[in-house]
Short mmCIF file of C-alpha atoms in Angstrom, two decimals:
data_model
loop_
_atom_site.label_atom_id
_atom_site.label_comp_id
_atom_site.label_asym_id
_atom_site.label_seq_id
_atom_site.Cartn_x
_atom_site.Cartn_y
_atom_site.Cartn_z
CA MET D 6 -28.84 -13.07 48.86
CA TYR D 7 -28.71 -14.00 45.17
CA ASP D 8 -27.52 -17.39 44.00
CA TYR D 9 -25.79 -15.93 40.95
CA ILE D 10 -24.51 -12.46 40.20
CA ILE D 11 -23.87 -11.80 36.51
CA ILE D 12 -21.59 -8.86 35.69
CA GLY D 13 -22.45 -7.44 32.28
CA ALA D 14 -25.74 -7.69 30.36
CA GLY D 15 -24.14 -8.05 26.95
CA SER D 16 -24.26 -10.81 24.37
CA ALA D 17 -23.33 -13.46 26.94
CA GLY D 18 -24.78 -12.00 30.13
CA CYS D 19 -28.34 -11.81 28.78
CA VAL D 20 -28.16 -15.47 27.77
CA LEU D 21 -27.00 -16.47 31.25
CA ALA D 22 -29.71 -14.39 32.92
CA ASN D 23 -32.40 -16.14 30.91
CA ARG D 24 -31.13 -19.70 31.24
CA LEU D 25 -30.24 -19.55 34.95
CA SER D 26 -33.51 -17.87 35.94
CA GLU D 27 -35.48 -20.64 34.19
CA ASP D 28 -35.19 -22.42 37.55
CA PRO D 29 -37.75 -20.61 39.75
CA ASP D 30 -35.81 -21.61 42.87
CA THR D 31 -32.69 -19.76 41.66
CA LYS D 32 -32.27 -16.03 42.33
CA VAL D 33 -30.26 -14.10 39.74
CA LEU D 34 -28.89 -10.55 39.79
CA LEU D 35 -27.82 -9.03 36.46
CA LEU D 36 -25.66 -5.89 36.63
CA GLU D 37 -25.12 -3.65 33.58
CA ALA D 38 -23.02 -0.48 33.49
CA GLY D 39 -25.03 1.01 30.62
CA PRO D 40 -28.69 2.00 30.29
CA ARG D 41 -31.81 0.21 29.06
CA ASP D 42 -31.91 -0.45 25.31
CA ARG D 43 -34.61 2.16 24.64
CA HIS D 44 -32.92 4.21 21.92
CA PRO D 45 -34.95 3.82 18.68
CA PHE D 46 -31.80 3.58 16.53
CA ILE D 47 -30.89 0.38 18.39
CA HIS D 48 -34.01 -1.36 17.15
CA MET D 49 -34.11 0.06 13.60
CA PRO D 50 -31.31 -1.93 11.91
CA ALA D 51 -30.07 0.89 9.67
CA GLY D 52 -29.86 3.06 12.79
CA LEU D 53 -26.54 1.40 13.59
CA SER D 54 -24.81 4.10 11.55
CA LYS D 55 -26.31 6.70 13.90
CA LEU D 56 -25.19 4.87 17.03
CA VAL D 57 -21.55 5.59 16.19
CA GLY D 58 -21.53 8.88 18.09
CA LYS D 59 -23.91 7.85 20.89
CA LYS D 60 -21.48 7.65 23.80
CA GLY D 61 -24.32 6.82 26.17
CA VAL D 62 -24.55 3.31 24.69
CA ASN D 63 -20.86 2.88 23.82
CA TRP D 64 -17.76 2.37 25.96
CA ASP D 65 -15.93 4.52 23.37
CA TYR D 66 -12.53 2.86 23.76
CA ASN D 67 -9.28 3.75 22.00
CA THR D 68 -6.16 1.66 21.71
CA ALA D 69 -2.72 2.77 22.73
CA PRO D 70 -0.61 4.01 19.78
CA GLU D 71 -0.10 1.10 17.37
CA ALA D 72 3.54 0.83 16.31
CA GLN D 73 2.84 -1.01 13.04
CA LEU D 74 0.01 1.35 12.06
CA ASN D 75 2.06 4.55 11.99
CA GLY D 76 1.52 5.19 15.69
CA ARG D 77 -2.22 5.66 15.31
CA THR D 78 -4.69 5.11 18.14
CA LEU D 79 -7.64 3.07 16.85
CA TRP D 80 -11.22 3.56 17.99
CA TRP D 81 -12.85 0.48 19.51
CA PRO D 82 -16.63 0.86 19.93
CA ARG D 83 -18.13 -1.64 22.37
CA GLY D 84 -21.75 -1.78 23.53
CA LYS D 85 -22.51 -0.22 26.92
CA VAL D 86 -26.23 -0.96 27.07
CA LEU D 87 -28.52 -3.92 27.62
CA GLY D 88 -27.53 -6.35 24.89
CA GLY D 89 -23.96 -5.05 24.81
CA SER D 90 -22.35 -5.05 21.38
CA SER D 91 -25.26 -7.10 19.99
CA SER D 92 -27.28 -3.87 20.37
CA ILE D 93 -24.93 -1.78 18.21
CA ASN D 94 -23.37 -4.25 15.74
CA ALA D 95 -24.18 -4.99 12.09
CA MET D 96 -26.19 -8.10 13.03
CA CYS D 97 -24.31 -10.50 10.71
CA TYR D 98 -24.97 -14.05 11.94
CA ILE D 99 -21.79 -16.08 11.45
CA ARG D 100 -20.67 -19.13 13.43
CA GLY D 101 -17.31 -19.96 11.85
CA VAL D 102 -16.46 -23.46 10.64
CA PRO D 103 -15.96 -26.81 12.40
CA GLY D 104 -12.17 -26.54 12.27
CA ASP D 105 -12.26 -23.37 14.37
CA TYR D 106 -13.78 -25.21 17.33
CA ASP D 107 -11.79 -28.38 16.81
CA ASP D 108 -8.74 -26.09 17.08
CA TRP D 109 -10.01 -24.91 20.46
CA ALA D 110 -10.26 -28.50 21.67
CA ALA D 111 -6.79 -29.30 20.34
CA LEU D 112 -5.43 -26.32 22.30
CA GLY D 113 -6.83 -27.73 25.54
CA ALA D 114 -10.42 -26.44 25.57
CA ASP D 115 -11.87 -29.88 26.16
CA GLY D 116 -15.56 -30.11 25.31
CA TRP D 117 -15.55 -27.15 22.93
CA ASP D 118 -15.08 -29.10 19.69
CA TRP D 119 -17.55 -28.64 16.82
CA LYS D 120 -19.57 -31.75 17.58
CA THR D 121 -20.18 -30.50 21.12
CA VAL D 122 -20.92 -26.85 20.39
CA LEU D 123 -23.19 -27.31 17.35
CA PRO D 124 -26.22 -28.32 19.48
CA TYR D 125 -25.84 -25.05 21.41
CA PHE D 126 -25.84 -23.01 18.23
CA ARG D 127 -28.97 -24.87 17.16
CA ARG D 128 -30.62 -24.41 20.56
CA SER D 129 -30.01 -20.67 20.39
CA GLU D 130 -31.16 -20.16 16.80
CA ARG D 131 -34.63 -19.50 15.40
CA ASN D 132 -33.78 -19.50 11.70
CA GLY D 133 -36.46 -18.22 9.37
CA ARG D 134 -35.49 -20.86 6.81
CA GLY D 135 -36.41 -23.68 9.17
CA ASP D 136 -34.73 -26.50 11.04
CA ASP D 137 -32.08 -28.84 9.62
CA ALA D 138 -28.93 -30.65 10.70
CA LEU D 139 -27.00 -27.38 10.96
CA HIS D 140 -29.70 -24.92 12.00
CA GLY D 141 -32.29 -24.53 14.72
CA ALA D 142 -35.77 -23.10 14.32
CA ASN D 143 -37.05 -23.02 17.91
CA GLY D 144 -34.49 -20.94 19.79
CA PRO D 145 -34.90 -17.38 21.11
CA LEU D 146 -32.41 -15.73 18.70
CA TYR D 147 -34.15 -14.83 15.44
CA VAL D 148 -31.94 -15.30 12.37
CA SER D 149 -33.50 -13.92 9.20
CA ASP D 150 -32.97 -13.08 5.58
CA LEU D 151 -32.79 -9.35 4.95
CA ARG D 152 -36.13 -7.72 4.09
CA TYR D 153 -34.44 -5.08 1.93
CA THR D 154 -31.17 -5.00 -0.01
CA ASN D 155 -29.55 -2.28 -2.08
CA PRO D 156 -29.05 -3.14 -5.78
CA LEU D 157 -25.29 -2.65 -5.40
CA SER D 158 -25.13 -5.60 -3.00
CA GLN D 159 -26.18 -7.91 -5.82
CA VAL D 160 -23.63 -6.20 -8.10
CA PHE D 161 -20.94 -7.14 -5.56
CA ILE D 162 -22.06 -10.79 -5.56
CA ASP D 163 -22.06 -10.77 -9.37
CA ALA D 164 -18.52 -9.36 -9.33
CA GLY D 165 -17.43 -12.26 -7.13
CA ARG D 166 -18.90 -14.73 -9.61
CA GLU D 167 -17.12 -12.96 -12.48
CA ALA D 168 -13.84 -13.18 -10.57
CA GLY D 169 -14.23 -16.96 -10.42
CA TYR D 170 -15.59 -17.45 -6.92
CA ALA D 171 -18.57 -19.51 -5.82
CA VAL D 172 -21.90 -18.02 -4.82
CA THR D 173 -23.48 -19.34 -1.63
CA ARG D 174 -26.88 -19.02 -0.03
CA ASP D 175 -25.69 -19.86 3.47
CA PHE D 176 -22.37 -18.87 5.10
CA ASN D 177 -23.32 -21.20 7.98
CA GLY D 178 -24.10 -24.17 5.77
CA ALA D 179 -22.05 -27.14 4.63
CA SER D 180 -19.46 -24.82 3.03
CA GLN D 181 -18.72 -21.31 4.24
CA GLN D 182 -16.80 -20.17 1.17
CA GLY D 183 -18.30 -17.99 -1.53
CA PHE D 184 -20.17 -14.72 -2.10
CA GLY D 185 -23.67 -14.05 -0.87
CA TYR D 186 -26.02 -12.19 1.46
CA TYR D 187 -25.59 -12.32 5.22
CA GLN D 188 -28.36 -13.64 7.38
CA VAL D 189 -28.96 -11.25 10.24
CA THR D 190 -30.12 -11.31 13.84
CA GLN D 191 -33.45 -9.63 13.17
CA LYS D 192 -37.02 -10.34 14.22
CA ASN D 193 -39.72 -9.03 11.88
CA GLY D 194 -37.33 -6.48 10.42
CA ALA D 195 -36.08 -5.19 13.80
CA ARG D 196 -32.79 -5.89 15.57
CA CYS D 197 -32.83 -9.03 17.67
CA SER D 198 -30.06 -8.38 20.19
CA SER D 199 -29.32 -10.73 23.06
CA ALA D 200 -31.44 -8.40 25.21
CA VAL D 201 -34.42 -8.78 22.85
CA ALA D 202 -33.91 -12.53 22.37
CA TYR D 203 -33.07 -13.60 25.91
CA LEU D 204 -33.74 -10.81 28.39
CA ASP D 205 -37.13 -9.54 27.25
CA PRO D 206 -38.83 -12.96 27.73
CA ALA D 207 -37.35 -13.23 31.24
CA ARG D 208 -37.89 -9.70 32.57
CA GLU D 209 -41.05 -10.49 34.51
CA ARG D 210 -39.62 -13.48 36.36
CA HIS D 211 -39.75 -12.84 40.09
CA ASN D 212 -36.34 -14.44 40.58
CA LEU D 213 -34.45 -12.15 38.12
CA THR D 214 -33.33 -8.66 39.12
CA ILE D 215 -31.84 -6.34 36.49
CA VAL D 216 -29.90 -3.26 37.55
CA THR D 217 -28.69 -0.82 34.91
CA GLY D 218 -26.21 2.00 35.45
CA ALA D 219 -24.27 -0.31 37.77
CA GLN D 220 -20.49 0.14 37.73
CA VAL D 221 -18.86 -2.92 39.30
CA ASN D 222 -15.68 -1.93 41.12
CA ARG D 223 -14.41 -5.31 42.25
CA ILE D 224 -15.28 -8.91 43.01
CA THR D 225 -15.01 -9.74 46.69
CA LEU D 226 -12.97 -12.77 47.73
CA GLU D 227 -12.84 -14.67 51.02
CA HIS D 228 -10.65 -17.69 51.68
CA GLY D 229 -10.07 -18.30 47.98
CA ARG D 230 -13.72 -17.99 47.00
CA ALA D 231 -15.66 -15.27 45.16
CA THR D 232 -18.38 -14.15 47.56
CA GLY D 233 -19.95 -11.18 45.81
CA VAL D 234 -19.37 -7.79 44.20
CA VAL D 235 -18.95 -4.18 45.15
CA TYR D 236 -20.73 -1.83 42.75
CA SER D 237 -22.10 1.68 42.53
CA ALA D 238 -25.43 2.75 41.04
CA ARG D 239 -27.41 5.99 41.19
CA GLY D 240 -24.88 7.63 43.47
CA ARG D 241 -24.80 4.83 46.06
CA ALA D 242 -22.36 2.03 46.77
CA TYR D 243 -23.43 -1.57 47.33
CA HIS D 244 -21.84 -4.82 48.44
CA GLN D 245 -23.97 -7.69 47.18
CA GLN D 246 -23.22 -11.27 48.14
CA ALA D 247 -23.56 -14.32 45.88
CA GLY D 248 -24.57 -17.64 47.39
CA ARG D 249 -23.26 -19.83 44.57
CA GLU D 250 -21.21 -18.08 41.90
CA VAL D 251 -20.13 -14.78 40.42
CA LEU D 252 -20.26 -14.85 36.62
CA LEU D 253 -18.14 -12.29 34.79
CA SER D 254 -19.44 -11.37 31.32
CA GLY D 255 -17.82 -8.02 30.71
CA GLY D 256 -16.18 -8.87 27.39
CA ALA D 257 -12.60 -9.01 26.16
CA ILE D 258 -11.71 -5.60 27.66
CA ASN D 259 -13.74 -5.28 30.84
CA SER D 260 -13.47 -8.86 32.10
CA PRO D 261 -9.67 -8.95 32.44
CA GLN D 262 -9.72 -5.41 33.81
CA LEU D 263 -12.16 -6.34 36.58
CA LEU D 264 -10.23 -9.48 37.44
CA MET D 265 -7.09 -7.40 37.89
CA LEU D 266 -8.92 -4.74 39.92
CA SER D 267 -10.06 -7.60 42.18
CA GLY D 268 -6.49 -8.80 42.73
CA ILE D 269 -6.55 -11.60 40.16
CA GLY D 270 -3.90 -11.21 37.49
CA PRO D 271 -0.18 -10.61 36.85
CA ALA D 272 1.31 -9.95 40.29
CA ALA D 273 3.87 -7.38 39.17
CA GLN D 274 1.27 -5.31 37.34
CA LEU D 275 -1.15 -5.43 40.27
CA ARG D 276 1.54 -4.28 42.70
CA GLN D 277 2.48 -1.48 40.33
CA HIS D 278 -1.01 -0.06 40.84
CA GLY D 279 -1.16 -0.77 44.57
CA ILE D 280 -3.60 -3.67 44.28
CA GLU D 281 -3.30 -6.55 46.74
CA VAL D 282 -2.45 -9.76 44.90
CA ARG D 283 -5.06 -12.38 45.73
CA VAL D 284 -4.28 -14.80 42.87
CA ASP D 285 -1.23 -14.48 40.65
CA LEU D 286 -2.50 -15.28 37.14
CA PRO D 287 0.07 -13.90 34.67
CA GLN D 288 -2.06 -14.52 31.56
CA VAL D 289 -5.00 -12.31 32.57
CA GLY D 290 -5.23 -9.67 29.85
CA GLU D 291 -2.79 -11.44 27.52
CA ASN D 292 -3.58 -13.28 24.25
CA LEU D 293 -5.63 -10.35 22.86
CA GLN D 294 -6.65 -10.99 19.24
CA ASP D 295 -8.76 -8.98 16.80
CA HIS D 296 -9.61 -8.90 13.12
CA LEU D 297 -7.84 -5.98 11.44
CA ASP D 298 -9.80 -4.57 8.53
CA ILE D 299 -8.87 -2.56 5.43
CA CYS D 300 -11.55 -0.58 3.58
CA THR D 301 -11.44 0.14 -0.15
CA LEU D 302 -13.73 2.99 -1.25
CA GLN D 303 -14.90 3.88 -4.77
CA HIS D 304 -17.15 6.67 -6.06
CA SER D 305 -20.43 5.63 -7.67
CA THR D 306 -21.59 7.29 -10.88
CA GLN D 307 -25.19 6.42 -10.04
CA ARG D 308 -27.12 7.73 -7.06
CA VAL D 309 -28.24 4.35 -5.76
CA THR D 310 -26.13 4.26 -2.60
CA TYR D 311 -27.18 4.93 0.99
CA ASP D 312 -25.07 8.11 1.12
CA ARG D 313 -27.86 10.51 0.16
CA VAL D 314 -30.87 8.78 1.67
CA SER D 315 -31.99 11.08 4.46
CA ASP D 316 -32.09 9.68 7.98
CA LEU D 317 -35.56 11.14 8.49
CA ARG D 318 -36.91 9.46 5.36
CA ILE D 319 -35.43 6.08 6.32
CA ALA D 320 -36.93 6.25 9.81
CA PHE D 321 -40.30 7.49 8.52
CA ASP D 322 -40.59 4.72 5.92
CA TYR D 323 -39.37 2.08 8.34
CA TYR D 324 -41.89 2.76 11.10
CA LEU D 325 -44.75 3.72 8.79
CA ARG D 326 -44.42 0.63 6.60
CA GLY D 327 -44.07 -2.05 9.21
CA HIS D 328 -40.29 -2.37 9.64
CA SER D 329 -39.50 -2.57 5.94
CA GLY D 330 -37.51 -0.60 3.37
CA PRO D 331 -33.93 0.68 3.78
CA GLY D 332 -34.44 1.08 7.53
CA SER D 333 -34.47 -2.71 7.87
CA SER D 334 -31.06 -3.04 6.20
CA ASN D 335 -28.00 -3.87 8.24
CA ILE D 336 -26.01 -1.78 5.68
CA ALA D 337 -23.37 -4.55 5.32
CA GLU D 338 -25.83 -6.70 3.40
CA ALA D 339 -23.52 -8.86 1.27
CA GLY D 340 -20.14 -10.40 1.90
CA ALA D 341 -17.84 -13.28 1.16
CA PHE D 342 -15.45 -15.82 2.58
CA VAL D 343 -12.42 -16.44 0.38
CA ARG D 344 -9.48 -18.83 0.62
CA SER D 345 -6.27 -17.08 -0.45
CA ALA D 346 -3.21 -18.65 -2.05
CA LEU D 347 -1.44 -18.28 1.33
CA ALA D 348 -4.04 -20.26 3.31
CA PRO D 349 -2.38 -23.07 5.32
CA ASP D 350 -5.47 -25.33 5.17
CA ASP D 351 -8.79 -25.61 3.37
CA ARG D 352 -10.54 -22.90 5.39
CA ALA D 353 -11.32 -19.41 4.11
CA ASP D 354 -8.82 -16.92 5.48
CA ILE D 355 -10.34 -13.64 4.20
CA GLN D 356 -13.78 -12.22 5.02
CA LEU D 357 -15.46 -9.40 3.11
CA HIS D 358 -18.30 -7.05 4.07
CA PHE D 359 -19.71 -4.91 1.25
CA VAL D 360 -21.39 -1.57 2.07
CA PRO D 361 -23.43 0.33 -0.58
CA GLY D 362 -22.17 3.63 0.80
CA MET D 363 -18.94 5.40 1.72
CA LEU D 364 -17.75 4.32 5.14
CA ASP D 365 -14.60 6.06 6.31
CA ASP D 366 -13.33 5.91 9.89
CA HIS D 367 -16.29 3.77 11.07
CA GLY D 368 -18.71 6.23 9.46
CA ARG D 369 -17.51 9.09 11.66
CA HIS D 370 -16.06 10.89 8.62
CA ARG D 371 -18.78 11.73 6.12
CA LEU D 372 -17.63 12.03 2.50
CA PRO D 373 -19.45 14.02 -0.21
CA GLY D 374 -21.23 12.33 -3.11
CA ASP D 375 -22.03 8.66 -3.63
CA GLY D 376 -19.82 5.60 -3.30
CA TYR D 377 -19.39 2.08 -2.03
CA THR D 378 -17.04 0.37 0.41
CA LEU D 379 -15.49 -3.07 0.72
CA HIS D 380 -14.20 -4.23 4.10
CA ALA D 381 -11.59 -7.01 3.98
CA CYS D 382 -9.99 -8.74 6.95
CA PHE D 383 -7.59 -11.62 7.59
CA LEU D 384 -9.47 -14.16 9.66
CA ARG D 385 -6.70 -15.87 11.65
CA PRO D 386 -4.10 -13.29 12.68
CA ARG D 387 -0.94 -14.39 14.43
CA SER D 388 -0.28 -11.12 16.27
CA ARG D 389 -1.12 -10.97 19.96
CA GLY D 390 -1.80 -7.96 22.16
CA ARG D 391 -2.92 -7.39 25.73
CA ILE D 392 -5.24 -5.51 28.05
CA ALA D 393 -3.44 -3.76 30.90
CA LEU D 394 -4.52 -1.55 33.78
CA ALA D 395 -4.20 2.20 33.43
CA SER D 396 -4.94 2.68 37.13
CA ALA D 397 -6.56 1.00 40.13
CA ASN D 398 -9.75 3.00 39.53
CA ALA D 399 -12.63 1.00 38.03
CA GLY D 400 -13.91 4.16 36.37
CA ASP D 401 -10.74 4.54 34.29
CA LYS D 402 -10.54 2.77 30.95
CA ALA D 403 -8.10 -0.10 30.59
CA ARG D 404 -5.07 0.25 28.34
CA ILE D 405 -5.61 -1.58 25.03
CA GLU D 406 -2.44 -2.72 23.29
CA ALA D 407 -3.73 -4.53 20.19
CA ARG D 408 -0.25 -4.86 18.64
CA TYR D 409 -1.63 -5.35 15.16
CA LEU D 410 0.80 -6.71 12.52
CA SER D 411 3.39 -7.49 15.21
CA ASP D 412 3.86 -11.21 14.46
CA PRO D 413 7.61 -11.88 13.98
CA GLU D 414 7.17 -13.56 10.58
CA GLY D 415 5.22 -10.62 9.14
CA PHE D 416 2.50 -13.00 7.93
CA ASP D 417 -0.37 -10.77 9.08
CA LEU D 418 0.91 -7.92 6.92
CA LYS D 419 1.24 -10.24 3.91
CA MET D 420 -2.38 -11.27 4.40
CA MET D 421 -3.59 -7.69 4.74
CA LEU D 422 -1.87 -6.99 1.44
CA GLU D 423 -3.80 -9.92 -0.04
CA CYS D 424 -7.00 -8.37 1.35
CA ALA D 425 -6.29 -5.03 -0.31
CA LYS D 426 -5.43 -6.65 -3.64
CA LEU D 427 -8.57 -8.80 -3.60
CA SER D 428 -10.72 -5.74 -2.95
CA ARG D 429 -9.17 -3.93 -5.89
CA GLU D 430 -9.66 -6.99 -8.10
CA LEU D 431 -13.36 -7.22 -7.26
CA PHE D 432 -14.05 -3.55 -7.89
CA ALA D 433 -12.45 -3.95 -11.33
CA GLN D 434 -14.96 -6.60 -12.44
CA LYS D 435 -17.39 -5.93 -15.27
CA ALA D 436 -20.40 -5.97 -12.93
CA PHE D 437 -19.27 -2.63 -11.49
CA ASP D 438 -18.78 -0.96 -14.91
CA PRO D 439 -22.10 0.94 -14.84
CA TYR D 440 -21.34 2.33 -11.35
CA ARG D 441 -17.56 2.72 -11.14
CA GLY D 442 -16.38 6.27 -10.53
CA ALA D 443 -13.04 7.56 -9.34
CA PRO D 444 -11.19 5.68 -6.59
CA ILE D 445 -11.29 7.24 -3.12
CA PHE D 446 -9.15 4.99 -0.92
CA PRO D 447 -6.63 4.06 -2.24
CA THR D 448 -6.55 7.22 -4.35
CA ARG D 449 -5.32 5.32 -7.44
CA ASN D 450 -5.98 1.86 -8.86
CA ASP D 451 -2.32 1.19 -9.71
CA TYR D 452 -0.73 1.25 -6.25
CA SER D 453 2.42 -0.82 -5.95
CA ASP D 454 2.74 -3.35 -3.13
CA ALA D 455 4.83 -0.87 -1.15
CA GLU D 456 2.17 1.82 -1.60
CA LEU D 457 -0.59 -0.60 -0.57
CA ILE D 458 1.34 -1.53 2.56
CA GLU D 459 1.64 2.14 3.49
CA PHE D 460 -2.11 2.52 2.76
CA ILE D 461 -2.81 -0.36 5.18
CA ARG D 462 -0.64 1.17 7.89
CA GLU D 463 -2.44 4.49 7.50
CA LYS D 464 -6.05 3.34 7.11
CA ALA D 465 -6.61 -0.15 8.61
CA GLU D 466 -9.07 -0.31 11.52
CA THR D 467 -10.71 -2.87 13.79
CA VAL D 468 -13.72 -4.79 12.52
CA TYR D 469 -14.89 -5.17 16.15
CA HIS D 470 -13.93 -8.74 17.12
CA PRO D 471 -11.62 -8.60 20.19
CA ILE D 472 -11.28 -11.91 22.04
CA GLY D 473 -8.93 -14.10 24.07
CA THR D 474 -7.88 -12.08 27.13
CA CYS D 475 -9.13 -14.67 29.66
CA ARG D 476 -8.04 -17.67 27.62
CA MET D 477 -9.69 -21.02 28.24
CA GLY D 478 -7.52 -24.13 28.36
CA SER D 479 -6.34 -27.19 30.26
CA ASP D 480 -2.81 -25.92 30.92
CA ALA D 481 -1.81 -24.21 34.14
CA ASP D 482 -1.19 -20.90 32.35
CA SER D 483 -4.76 -20.57 31.05
CA VAL D 484 -6.98 -18.09 32.88
CA VAL D 485 -10.07 -20.32 32.98
CA ASP D 486 -10.43 -24.08 32.69
CA PRO D 487 -12.75 -25.74 30.12
CA GLN D 488 -15.60 -25.31 32.63
CA LEU D 489 -14.86 -21.55 32.45
CA ARG D 490 -13.83 -21.48 36.13
CA VAL D 491 -11.12 -18.96 37.02
CA ARG D 492 -8.00 -20.78 38.16
CA GLY D 493 -7.20 -20.40 41.84
CA VAL D 494 -10.66 -19.06 42.77
CA GLU D 495 -13.80 -20.96 43.66
CA GLY D 496 -17.22 -19.69 42.68
CA LEU D 497 -16.00 -17.46 39.84
CA ARG D 498 -16.34 -18.00 36.09
CA VAL D 499 -15.76 -15.89 33.01
CA VAL D 500 -18.39 -16.30 30.29
CA ASP D 501 -17.83 -14.13 27.21
CA ALA D 502 -15.60 -13.72 24.14
CA SER D 503 -12.52 -13.27 26.33
CA VAL D 504 -12.36 -17.03 26.95
CA MET D 505 -11.91 -17.91 23.25
CA PRO D 506 -8.43 -19.40 22.77
CA THR D 507 -8.26 -18.21 19.15
CA LEU D 508 -10.38 -16.19 16.76
CA ILE D 509 -13.00 -18.04 14.79
CA GLY D 510 -13.28 -17.50 11.05
CA GLY D 511 -15.92 -14.78 11.10
CA ASN D 512 -17.99 -12.45 13.27
CA THR D 513 -17.84 -13.24 16.97
CA ASN D 514 -21.35 -12.41 18.24
CA ALA D 515 -23.05 -15.75 17.58
CA PRO D 516 -20.14 -17.74 19.08
CA THR D 517 -20.28 -15.57 22.20
CA MET D 518 -23.95 -16.43 22.71
CA MET D 519 -23.15 -20.09 22.10
CA ILE D 520 -20.50 -19.95 24.84
CA ALA D 521 -23.09 -18.60 27.27
CA GLU D 522 -25.63 -21.24 26.26
CA ARG D 523 -23.17 -24.00 27.06
CA ALA D 524 -21.92 -22.23 30.18
CA ALA D 525 -25.45 -22.21 31.58
CA ASP D 526 -25.55 -25.99 31.28
CA LEU D 527 -22.10 -26.31 32.88
CA ILE D 528 -23.18 -24.10 35.78
CA ARG D 529 -26.41 -26.02 36.29
CA GLY D 530 -24.72 -29.37 35.91
CA ARG D 531 -26.80 -30.34 32.89
CA ALA D 532 -25.66 -32.31 29.88
#
């Protein structure tokens, strides 16, 4: 019997596996539906663009038709491999700002305020710039400056300065706002996923068992307690018991789905699919939030972009020259955090990712020629969606109803319009004069507000930050309490991005690892 069974070896699950197995007297089982992280494009940072079509390492989700986005179904890539989405993402290391976590505490997530979570960020981080009050230098997660940047990334930063914005060296420093280069989760020019950072150092421990290709079908419950899991792997079915706790780290889609398949969730929905109701928790799957993103694309008159650099040349140079050159780029090298005129407080409410190449439909649609792309998203959307069951079969994908732009006041749409206008303003700056070709999306530079709104409805996509579907809080309606324990069930916790009450102001990977760092202490009863 194992003491702990961890479901999902993603950004959070790998952290838990490492920290819990530090105790040699504790036996840990880590179950992952995907394969080992052996694919070379996982470890070469620029290979992320080639992972788009690799369904073997991707859950390959799609939303239900989105009413406010012209009925489109949006593609949601999520990592299905050791390391989870940290093995396929753009590696941008962003924590958000203190107010994001103080908001969590104010909403009932006691003990998740900035003062409490900062030490866990620092414990996780091994920043190449060294240790200070806001950064750690001794953790397992390598955070580095990019080894290689495209010249257009500096042009973008210069354009921000020309538009009147600050330039910053550190988005995770004293002030987040400004234009600059992202620090990335890389070690010596290679991707440092949660599997590389946390799982690789722990693989040889006798008390840690890792099973890949393991599809968990349900969590078993007896007398109000989680006792184990039923899963299938390599054509066989297993029922594995847990002596202490079952820890669910499937992410914002899979975690609520598995809870519902196990009889924990909205009673009416469970009965609809013939599932016995073990615990009626109406909020399981609700509170879904994500950053909606609009991309502005422009042709480049100079052939300096990544569009025409051959994949073979990048890989050859990268491995021949010691993990350097364009292969070490995360592609989204530069970005910005901007406070709009509509911001309700002093925090940035728009995030930008600049790409020195043409990126349409997540890179799945290749465009001819050379160009550059600016991603822009509203950081604190008010719209809420949900994850629902499509069937009682664990092998069937859950139904994703993101409900983008559905807030009654229409504020999210106003902010997306601000995002599109800001992107157009930046591309018009003098710094881009030597490179600016014809506009691609939007097709003209003089779109009216109405035309920009239609452009948003037709082209906006996810920027890969779903959270909130197993909301943490102190109220009776929350799915988990501030200790991350599922309400109404003993011996069961959820530890992943699904427990976030609200979106943080930025990328969600680093905060997810922080949650798992703190969860490990909560589970072990350590301060």
